[in-house]
GROMACS .gro file of C-alpha atoms in nm:
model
  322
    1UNK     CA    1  -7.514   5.849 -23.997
    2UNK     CA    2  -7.236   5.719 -24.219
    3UNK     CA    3  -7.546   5.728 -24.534
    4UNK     CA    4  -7.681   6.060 -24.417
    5UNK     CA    5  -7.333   6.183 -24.442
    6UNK     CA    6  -7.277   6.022 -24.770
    7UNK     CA    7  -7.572   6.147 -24.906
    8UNK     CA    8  -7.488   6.550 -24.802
    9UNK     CA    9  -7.133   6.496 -24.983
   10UNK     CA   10  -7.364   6.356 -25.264
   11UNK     CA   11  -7.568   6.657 -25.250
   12UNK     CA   12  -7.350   6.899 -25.232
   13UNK     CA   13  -7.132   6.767 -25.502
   14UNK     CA   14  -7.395   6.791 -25.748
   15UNK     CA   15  -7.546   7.066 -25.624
   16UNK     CA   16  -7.162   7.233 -25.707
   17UNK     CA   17  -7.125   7.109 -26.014
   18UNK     CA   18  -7.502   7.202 -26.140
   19UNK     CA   19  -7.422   7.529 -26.021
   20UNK     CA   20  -7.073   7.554 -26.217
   21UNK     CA   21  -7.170   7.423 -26.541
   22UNK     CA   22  -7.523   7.674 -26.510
   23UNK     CA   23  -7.297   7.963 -26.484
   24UNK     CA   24  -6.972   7.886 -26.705
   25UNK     CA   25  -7.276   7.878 -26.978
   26UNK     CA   26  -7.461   8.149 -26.902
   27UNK     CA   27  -7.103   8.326 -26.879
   28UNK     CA   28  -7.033   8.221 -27.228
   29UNK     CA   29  -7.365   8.280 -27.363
   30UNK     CA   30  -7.310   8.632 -27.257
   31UNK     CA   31  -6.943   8.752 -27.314
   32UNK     CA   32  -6.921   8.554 -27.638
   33UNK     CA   33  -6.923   8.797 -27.928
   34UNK     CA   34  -7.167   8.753 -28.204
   35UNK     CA   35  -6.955   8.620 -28.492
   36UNK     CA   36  -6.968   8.823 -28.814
   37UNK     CA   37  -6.907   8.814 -29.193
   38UNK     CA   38  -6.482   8.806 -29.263
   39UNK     CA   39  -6.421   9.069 -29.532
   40UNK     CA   40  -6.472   8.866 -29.809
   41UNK     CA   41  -6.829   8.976 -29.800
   42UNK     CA   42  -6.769   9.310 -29.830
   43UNK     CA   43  -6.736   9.563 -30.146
   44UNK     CA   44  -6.473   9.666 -30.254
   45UNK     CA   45  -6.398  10.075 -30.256
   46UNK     CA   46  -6.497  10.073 -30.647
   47UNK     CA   47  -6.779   9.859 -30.645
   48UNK     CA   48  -6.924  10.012 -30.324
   49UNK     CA   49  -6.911  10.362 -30.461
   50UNK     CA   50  -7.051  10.248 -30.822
   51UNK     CA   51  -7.314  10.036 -30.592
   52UNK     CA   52  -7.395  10.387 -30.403
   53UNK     CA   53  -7.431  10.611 -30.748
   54UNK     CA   54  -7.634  10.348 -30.918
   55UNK     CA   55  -7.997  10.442 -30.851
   56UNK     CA   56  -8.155  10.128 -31.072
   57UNK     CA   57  -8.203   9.839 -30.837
   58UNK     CA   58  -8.128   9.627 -31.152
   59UNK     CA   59  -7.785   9.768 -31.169
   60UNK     CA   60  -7.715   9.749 -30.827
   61UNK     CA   61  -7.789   9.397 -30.821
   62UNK     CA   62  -7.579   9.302 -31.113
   63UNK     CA   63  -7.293   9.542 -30.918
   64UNK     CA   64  -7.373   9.240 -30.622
   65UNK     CA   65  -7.390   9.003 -30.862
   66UNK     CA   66  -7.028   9.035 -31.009
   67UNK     CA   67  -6.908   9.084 -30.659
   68UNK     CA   68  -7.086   8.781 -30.520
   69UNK     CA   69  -6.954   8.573 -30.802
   70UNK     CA   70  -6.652   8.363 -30.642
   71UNK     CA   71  -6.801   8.382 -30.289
   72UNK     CA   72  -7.004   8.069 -30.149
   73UNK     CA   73  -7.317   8.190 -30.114
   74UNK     CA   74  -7.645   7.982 -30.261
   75UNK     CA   75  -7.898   8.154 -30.154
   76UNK     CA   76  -8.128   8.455 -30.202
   77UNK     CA   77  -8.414   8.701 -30.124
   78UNK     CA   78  -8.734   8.571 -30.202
   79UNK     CA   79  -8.727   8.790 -30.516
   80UNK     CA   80  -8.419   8.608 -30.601
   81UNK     CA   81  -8.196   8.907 -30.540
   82UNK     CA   82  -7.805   8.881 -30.386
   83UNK     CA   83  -7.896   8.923 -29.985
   84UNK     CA   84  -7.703   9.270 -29.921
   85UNK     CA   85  -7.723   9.500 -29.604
   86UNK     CA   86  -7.706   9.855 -29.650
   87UNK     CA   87  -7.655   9.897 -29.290
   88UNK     CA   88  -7.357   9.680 -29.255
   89UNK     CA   89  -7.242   9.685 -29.667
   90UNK     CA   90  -7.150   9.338 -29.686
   91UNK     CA   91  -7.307   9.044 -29.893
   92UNK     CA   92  -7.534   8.855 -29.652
   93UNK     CA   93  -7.335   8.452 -29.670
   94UNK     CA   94  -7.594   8.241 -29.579
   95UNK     CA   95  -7.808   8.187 -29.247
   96UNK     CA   96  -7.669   8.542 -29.181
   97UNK     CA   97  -7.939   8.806 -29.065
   98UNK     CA   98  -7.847   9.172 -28.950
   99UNK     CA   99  -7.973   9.222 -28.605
  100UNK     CA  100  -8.096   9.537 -28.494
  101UNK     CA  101  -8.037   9.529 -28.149
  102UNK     CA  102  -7.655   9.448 -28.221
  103UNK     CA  103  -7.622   9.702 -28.509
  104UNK     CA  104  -7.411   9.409 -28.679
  105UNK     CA  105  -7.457   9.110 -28.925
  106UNK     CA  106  -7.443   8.816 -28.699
  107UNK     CA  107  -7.341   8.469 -28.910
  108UNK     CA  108  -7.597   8.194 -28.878
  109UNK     CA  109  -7.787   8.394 -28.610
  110UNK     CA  110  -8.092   8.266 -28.437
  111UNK     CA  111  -8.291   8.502 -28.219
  112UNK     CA  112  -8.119   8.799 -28.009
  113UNK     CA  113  -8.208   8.645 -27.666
  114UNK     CA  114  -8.310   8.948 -27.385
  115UNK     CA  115  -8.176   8.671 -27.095
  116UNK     CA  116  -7.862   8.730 -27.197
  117UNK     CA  117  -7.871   9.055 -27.395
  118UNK     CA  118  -7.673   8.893 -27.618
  119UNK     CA  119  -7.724   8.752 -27.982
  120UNK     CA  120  -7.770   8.410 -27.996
  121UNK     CA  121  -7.575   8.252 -28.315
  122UNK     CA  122  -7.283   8.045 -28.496
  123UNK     CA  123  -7.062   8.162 -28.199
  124UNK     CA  124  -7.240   8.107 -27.881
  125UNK     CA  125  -7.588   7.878 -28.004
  126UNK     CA  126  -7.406   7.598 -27.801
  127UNK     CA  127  -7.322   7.769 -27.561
  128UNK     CA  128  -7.667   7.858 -27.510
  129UNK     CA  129  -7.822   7.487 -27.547
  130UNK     CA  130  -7.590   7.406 -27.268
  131UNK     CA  131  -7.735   7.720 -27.040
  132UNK     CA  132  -8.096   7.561 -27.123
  133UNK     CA  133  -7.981   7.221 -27.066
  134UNK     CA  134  -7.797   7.331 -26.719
  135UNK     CA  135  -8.010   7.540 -26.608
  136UNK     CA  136  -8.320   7.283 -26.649
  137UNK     CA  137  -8.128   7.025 -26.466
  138UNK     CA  138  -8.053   7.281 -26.189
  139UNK     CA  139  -8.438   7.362 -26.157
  140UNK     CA  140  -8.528   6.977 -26.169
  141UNK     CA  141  -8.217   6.913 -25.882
  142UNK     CA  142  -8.397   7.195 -25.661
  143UNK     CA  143  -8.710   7.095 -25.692
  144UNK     CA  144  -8.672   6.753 -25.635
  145UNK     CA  145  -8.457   6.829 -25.323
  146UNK     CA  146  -8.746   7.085 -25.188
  147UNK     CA  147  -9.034   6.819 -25.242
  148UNK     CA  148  -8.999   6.629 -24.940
  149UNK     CA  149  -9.073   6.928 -24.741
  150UNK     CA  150  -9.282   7.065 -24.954
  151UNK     CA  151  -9.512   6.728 -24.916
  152UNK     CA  152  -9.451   6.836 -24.511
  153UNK     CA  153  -9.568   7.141 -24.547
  154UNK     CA  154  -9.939   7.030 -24.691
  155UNK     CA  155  -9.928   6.807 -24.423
  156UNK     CA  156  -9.857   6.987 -24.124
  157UNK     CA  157  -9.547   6.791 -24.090
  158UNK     CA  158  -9.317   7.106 -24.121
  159UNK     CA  159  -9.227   7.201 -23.755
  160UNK     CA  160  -9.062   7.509 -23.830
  161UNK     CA  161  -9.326   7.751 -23.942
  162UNK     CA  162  -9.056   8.069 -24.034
  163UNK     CA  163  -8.953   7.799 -24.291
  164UNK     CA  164  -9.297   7.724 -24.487
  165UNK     CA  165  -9.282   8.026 -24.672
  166UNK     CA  166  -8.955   7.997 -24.822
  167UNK     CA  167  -9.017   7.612 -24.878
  168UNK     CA  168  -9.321   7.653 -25.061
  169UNK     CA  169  -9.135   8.036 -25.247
  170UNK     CA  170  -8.854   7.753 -25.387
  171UNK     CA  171  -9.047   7.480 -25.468
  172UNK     CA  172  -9.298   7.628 -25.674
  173UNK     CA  173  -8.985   7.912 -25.860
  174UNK     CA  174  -8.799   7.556 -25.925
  175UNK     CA  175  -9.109   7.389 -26.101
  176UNK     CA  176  -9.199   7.726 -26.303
  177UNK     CA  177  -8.874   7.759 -26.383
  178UNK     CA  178  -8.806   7.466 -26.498
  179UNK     CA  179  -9.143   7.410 -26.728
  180UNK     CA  180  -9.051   7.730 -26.897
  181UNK     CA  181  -8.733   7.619 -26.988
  182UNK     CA  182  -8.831   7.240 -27.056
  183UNK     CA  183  -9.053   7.338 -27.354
  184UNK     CA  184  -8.794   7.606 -27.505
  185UNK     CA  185  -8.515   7.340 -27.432
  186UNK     CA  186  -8.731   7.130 -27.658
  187UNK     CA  187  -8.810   7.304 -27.909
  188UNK     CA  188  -8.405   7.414 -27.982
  189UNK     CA  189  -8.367   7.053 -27.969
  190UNK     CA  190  -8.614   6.954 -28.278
  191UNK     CA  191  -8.437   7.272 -28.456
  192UNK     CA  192  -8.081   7.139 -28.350
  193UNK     CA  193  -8.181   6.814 -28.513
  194UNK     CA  194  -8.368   6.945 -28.805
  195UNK     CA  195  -8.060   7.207 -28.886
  196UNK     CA  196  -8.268   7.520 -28.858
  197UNK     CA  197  -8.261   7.829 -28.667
  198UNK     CA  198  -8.565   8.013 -28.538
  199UNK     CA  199  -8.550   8.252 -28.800
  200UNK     CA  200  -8.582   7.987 -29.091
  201UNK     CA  201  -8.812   7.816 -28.917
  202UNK     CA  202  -9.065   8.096 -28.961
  203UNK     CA  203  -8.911   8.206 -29.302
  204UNK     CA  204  -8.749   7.934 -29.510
  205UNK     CA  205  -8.460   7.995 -29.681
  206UNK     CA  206  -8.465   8.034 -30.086
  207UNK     CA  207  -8.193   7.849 -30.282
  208UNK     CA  208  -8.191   7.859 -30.697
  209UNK     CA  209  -8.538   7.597 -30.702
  210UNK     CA  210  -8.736   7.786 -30.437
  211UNK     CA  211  -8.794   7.807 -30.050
  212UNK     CA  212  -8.637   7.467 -29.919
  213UNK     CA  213  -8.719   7.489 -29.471
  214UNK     CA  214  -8.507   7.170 -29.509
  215UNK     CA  215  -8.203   7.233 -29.735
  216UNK     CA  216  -7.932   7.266 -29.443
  217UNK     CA  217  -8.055   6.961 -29.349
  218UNK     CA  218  -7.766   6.650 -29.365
  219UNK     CA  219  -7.991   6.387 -29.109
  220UNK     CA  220  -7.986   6.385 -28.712
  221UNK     CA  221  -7.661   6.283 -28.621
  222UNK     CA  222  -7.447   6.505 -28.872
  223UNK     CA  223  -7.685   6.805 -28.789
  224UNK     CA  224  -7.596   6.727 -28.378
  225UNK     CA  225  -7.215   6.730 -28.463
  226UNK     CA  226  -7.260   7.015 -28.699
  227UNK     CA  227  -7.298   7.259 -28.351
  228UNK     CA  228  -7.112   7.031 -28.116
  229UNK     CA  229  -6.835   6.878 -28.290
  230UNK     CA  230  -6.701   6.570 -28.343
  231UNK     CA  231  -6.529   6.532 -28.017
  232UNK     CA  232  -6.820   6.400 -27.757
  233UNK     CA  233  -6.604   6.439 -27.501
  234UNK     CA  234  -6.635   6.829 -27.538
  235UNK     CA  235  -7.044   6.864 -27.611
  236UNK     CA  236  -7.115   6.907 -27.242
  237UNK     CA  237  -6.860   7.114 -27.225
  238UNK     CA  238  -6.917   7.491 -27.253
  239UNK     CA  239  -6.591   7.534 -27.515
  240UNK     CA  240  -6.638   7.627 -27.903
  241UNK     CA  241  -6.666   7.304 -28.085
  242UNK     CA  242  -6.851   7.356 -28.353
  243UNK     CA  243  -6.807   7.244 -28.715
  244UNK     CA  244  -6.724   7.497 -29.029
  245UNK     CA  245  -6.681   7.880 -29.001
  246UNK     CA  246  -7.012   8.008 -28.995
  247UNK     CA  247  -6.994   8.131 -29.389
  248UNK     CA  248  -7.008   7.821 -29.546
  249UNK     CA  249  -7.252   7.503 -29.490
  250UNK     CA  250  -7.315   7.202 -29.731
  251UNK     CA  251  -7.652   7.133 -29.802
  252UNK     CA  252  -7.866   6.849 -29.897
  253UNK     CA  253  -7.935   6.757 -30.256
  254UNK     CA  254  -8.277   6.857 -30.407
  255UNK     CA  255  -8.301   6.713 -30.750
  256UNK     CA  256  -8.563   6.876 -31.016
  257UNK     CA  257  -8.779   6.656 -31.269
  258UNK     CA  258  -8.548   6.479 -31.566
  259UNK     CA  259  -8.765   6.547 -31.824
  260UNK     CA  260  -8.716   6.927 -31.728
  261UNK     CA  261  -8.344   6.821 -31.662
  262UNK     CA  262  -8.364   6.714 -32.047
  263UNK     CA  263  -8.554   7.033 -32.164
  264UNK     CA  264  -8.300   7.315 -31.995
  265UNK     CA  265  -7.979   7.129 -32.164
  266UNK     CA  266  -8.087   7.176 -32.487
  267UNK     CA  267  -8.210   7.455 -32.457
  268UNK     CA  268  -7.953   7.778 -32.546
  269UNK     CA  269  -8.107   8.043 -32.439
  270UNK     CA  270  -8.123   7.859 -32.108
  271UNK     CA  271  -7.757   7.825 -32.101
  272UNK     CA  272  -7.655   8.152 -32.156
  273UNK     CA  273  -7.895   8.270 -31.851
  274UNK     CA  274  -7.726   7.999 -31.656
  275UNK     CA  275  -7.393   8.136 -31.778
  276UNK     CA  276  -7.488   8.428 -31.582
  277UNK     CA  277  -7.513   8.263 -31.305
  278UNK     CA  278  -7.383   8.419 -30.974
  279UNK     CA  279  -7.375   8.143 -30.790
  280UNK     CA  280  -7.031   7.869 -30.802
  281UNK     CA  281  -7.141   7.506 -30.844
  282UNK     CA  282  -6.981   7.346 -30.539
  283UNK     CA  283  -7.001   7.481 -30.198
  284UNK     CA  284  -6.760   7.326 -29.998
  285UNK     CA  285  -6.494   7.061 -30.004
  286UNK     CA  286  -6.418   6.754 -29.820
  287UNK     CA  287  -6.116   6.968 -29.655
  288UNK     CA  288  -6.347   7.223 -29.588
  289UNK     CA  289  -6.637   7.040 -29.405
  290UNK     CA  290  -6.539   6.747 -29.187
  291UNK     CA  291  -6.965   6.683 -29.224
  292UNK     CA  292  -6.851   6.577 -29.580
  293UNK     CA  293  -6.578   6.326 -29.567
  294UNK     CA  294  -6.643   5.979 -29.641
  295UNK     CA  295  -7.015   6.022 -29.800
  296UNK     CA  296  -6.969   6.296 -30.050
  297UNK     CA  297  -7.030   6.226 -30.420
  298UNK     CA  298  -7.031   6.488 -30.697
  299UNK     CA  299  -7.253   6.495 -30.994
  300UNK     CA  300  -6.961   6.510 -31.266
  301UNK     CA  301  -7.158   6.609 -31.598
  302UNK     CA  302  -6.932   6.722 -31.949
  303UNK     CA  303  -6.749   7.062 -31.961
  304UNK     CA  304  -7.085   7.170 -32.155
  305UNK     CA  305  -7.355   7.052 -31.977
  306UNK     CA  306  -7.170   7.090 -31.618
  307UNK     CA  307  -7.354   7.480 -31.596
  308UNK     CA  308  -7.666   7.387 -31.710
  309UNK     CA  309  -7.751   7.048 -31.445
  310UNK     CA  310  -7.569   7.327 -31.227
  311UNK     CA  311  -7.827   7.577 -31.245
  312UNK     CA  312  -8.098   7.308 -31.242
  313UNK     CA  313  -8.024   7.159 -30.936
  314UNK     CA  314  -7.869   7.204 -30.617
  315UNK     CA  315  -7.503   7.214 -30.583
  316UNK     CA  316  -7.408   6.958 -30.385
  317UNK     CA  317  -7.505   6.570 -30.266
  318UNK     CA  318  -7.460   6.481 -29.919
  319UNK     CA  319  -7.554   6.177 -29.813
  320UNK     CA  320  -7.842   6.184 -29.545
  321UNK     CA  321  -7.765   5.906 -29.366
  322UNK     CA  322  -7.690   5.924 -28.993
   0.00000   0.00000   0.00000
């Protein structure tokens, strides 16, 4: 008696808390407002009215590319043109997508989930791991708790017979339920720890050498703290702990062929198309990005050859160690 009633605090406790955490994250998930671009992004009055009379799409993309000159974006279309929505009349910063459902730019977005009839992005993507992640464990806690009486039930053990139905209803609602979610759980997981979003997993992003599905990438354990934090005290927590500000993310280094390397820096021509460069050469500081401290190394090249190995190779090293 004194175990049985130890075991329904148990049960009820957890049963509580499950039920707590589930819906403080689906809560979140849902009220959290997509982030968007800061104003930074957007035109100014004169270059948005010159961008609107221009008819060329070569001058409107030079219009973008002036504008997008200072701001830390790195990469572009796959026709290597400045990422600009007409809709919303910003500059795209990276990982951003304009969804239609929203009407709005959301900043690293990955899917606009119907579940929650919300978009799912930099602002509320851990929030919404955590729903998964609660909301499997409150599937697995029913079911589990069910099976004895389901195992009754087959057996003509269950004495109550208004009660089969609903046993066998929970039991099998729990296990679907929870297989669903399992495999979708997983797979935000492997993009969680490969720095993706379900977008660039389909369509990679293209930085100044090409497509690169990996160059957000900074190894496991930096790409975990990049969405929860540094505090673990706080990741199974439903709060905003994320790292950055959903506009600017380092990236890993991707280093071209030297002999190539060799060829572009003496090459002139070269350097005055990579004097025309819109993009800056460093993305983000140590200040900046927390993900950077302590393993960050720049590639510091002459004040002549600094835009050339610029416009050859990615901008920035970051060390991929965990």
């Amino acid at each position: 008696t004194i175990s049985s009633t130890a075991e329904k605090v148990v049960y009820l406790v957890v049963f509580h808390l499950s039920f707590i955490m589930f819906v403080w994250s689906y809560g979140k998930t849902i009220f959290t407002s997509p982030a968007t671009p800061s104003n930074e992004f957007c035109l100014s009055k004169a270059d948005k009215e010159q961008y609107e009379k221009e008819e060329r799409p070569e001058s409107q993309q030079e219009i973008l590319r002036r504008a997008a000159k200072d701001l830390p974006i790195y990469t572009t279309t796959a026709s290597r043109a400045i990422r600009y929505c007409d809709r919303c009349q910003l500059i795209k910063p990276d990982r951003c997508h304009h969804c239609s459902a929203c009407d709005v730019c959301v900043l690293k977005m990955d899917h606009h989930c119907p579940w929650v009839n919300n978009c799912v992005g930099f602002s509320n993507y851990k929030f919404f791991l955590l729903f998964l992640m609660y909301s499997l464990l409150y599937c697995l806690f029913v079911a589990a708790t069910v099976l004895q009486y389901f195992i009754k039930f087959w057996t003509n053990e269950l004495p109550d017979t208004h009660a089969k139905f609903h046993v066998l209803f929970l039991f099998f609602v729990a296990a679907m339920f929870f297989i669903s979610i399992l495999s979708l759980f997983s797979y935000h997981c492997w993009l969680v720890g490969k720095n993706r979003s379900t977008i660039e997993t389909f369509r990679a992003p293209t930085f100044r050498n090409g497509p690169d599905k990996n160059g957000f990438s900074l190894g496991c354990s930096k790409n975990l703290r990049e969405v929860f934090g540094d505090e673990k005290k706080y990741w199974l927590l439903p709060i905003f702990t994320s790292l950055g500000d959903g506009c600017n993310f380092p990236t890993r280094l991707v280093i071209m062929d030297p002999e190539q390397l060799a060829v572009s820096s003496q090459n002139e021509p070269a350097k005055s198309s990579v004097a025309n460069q819109s993009f800056p050469t460093r993305p983000l500081s140590e200040s900046q990005n927390r993900l950077l401290s302590g393993d960050c190394q720049w590639v510091e090249t002459g004040p002549e050859e600094e835009n050339v190995k610029s416009g050859a190779k990615k901008h920035i090293i970051v060390s991929l160690e965990s």
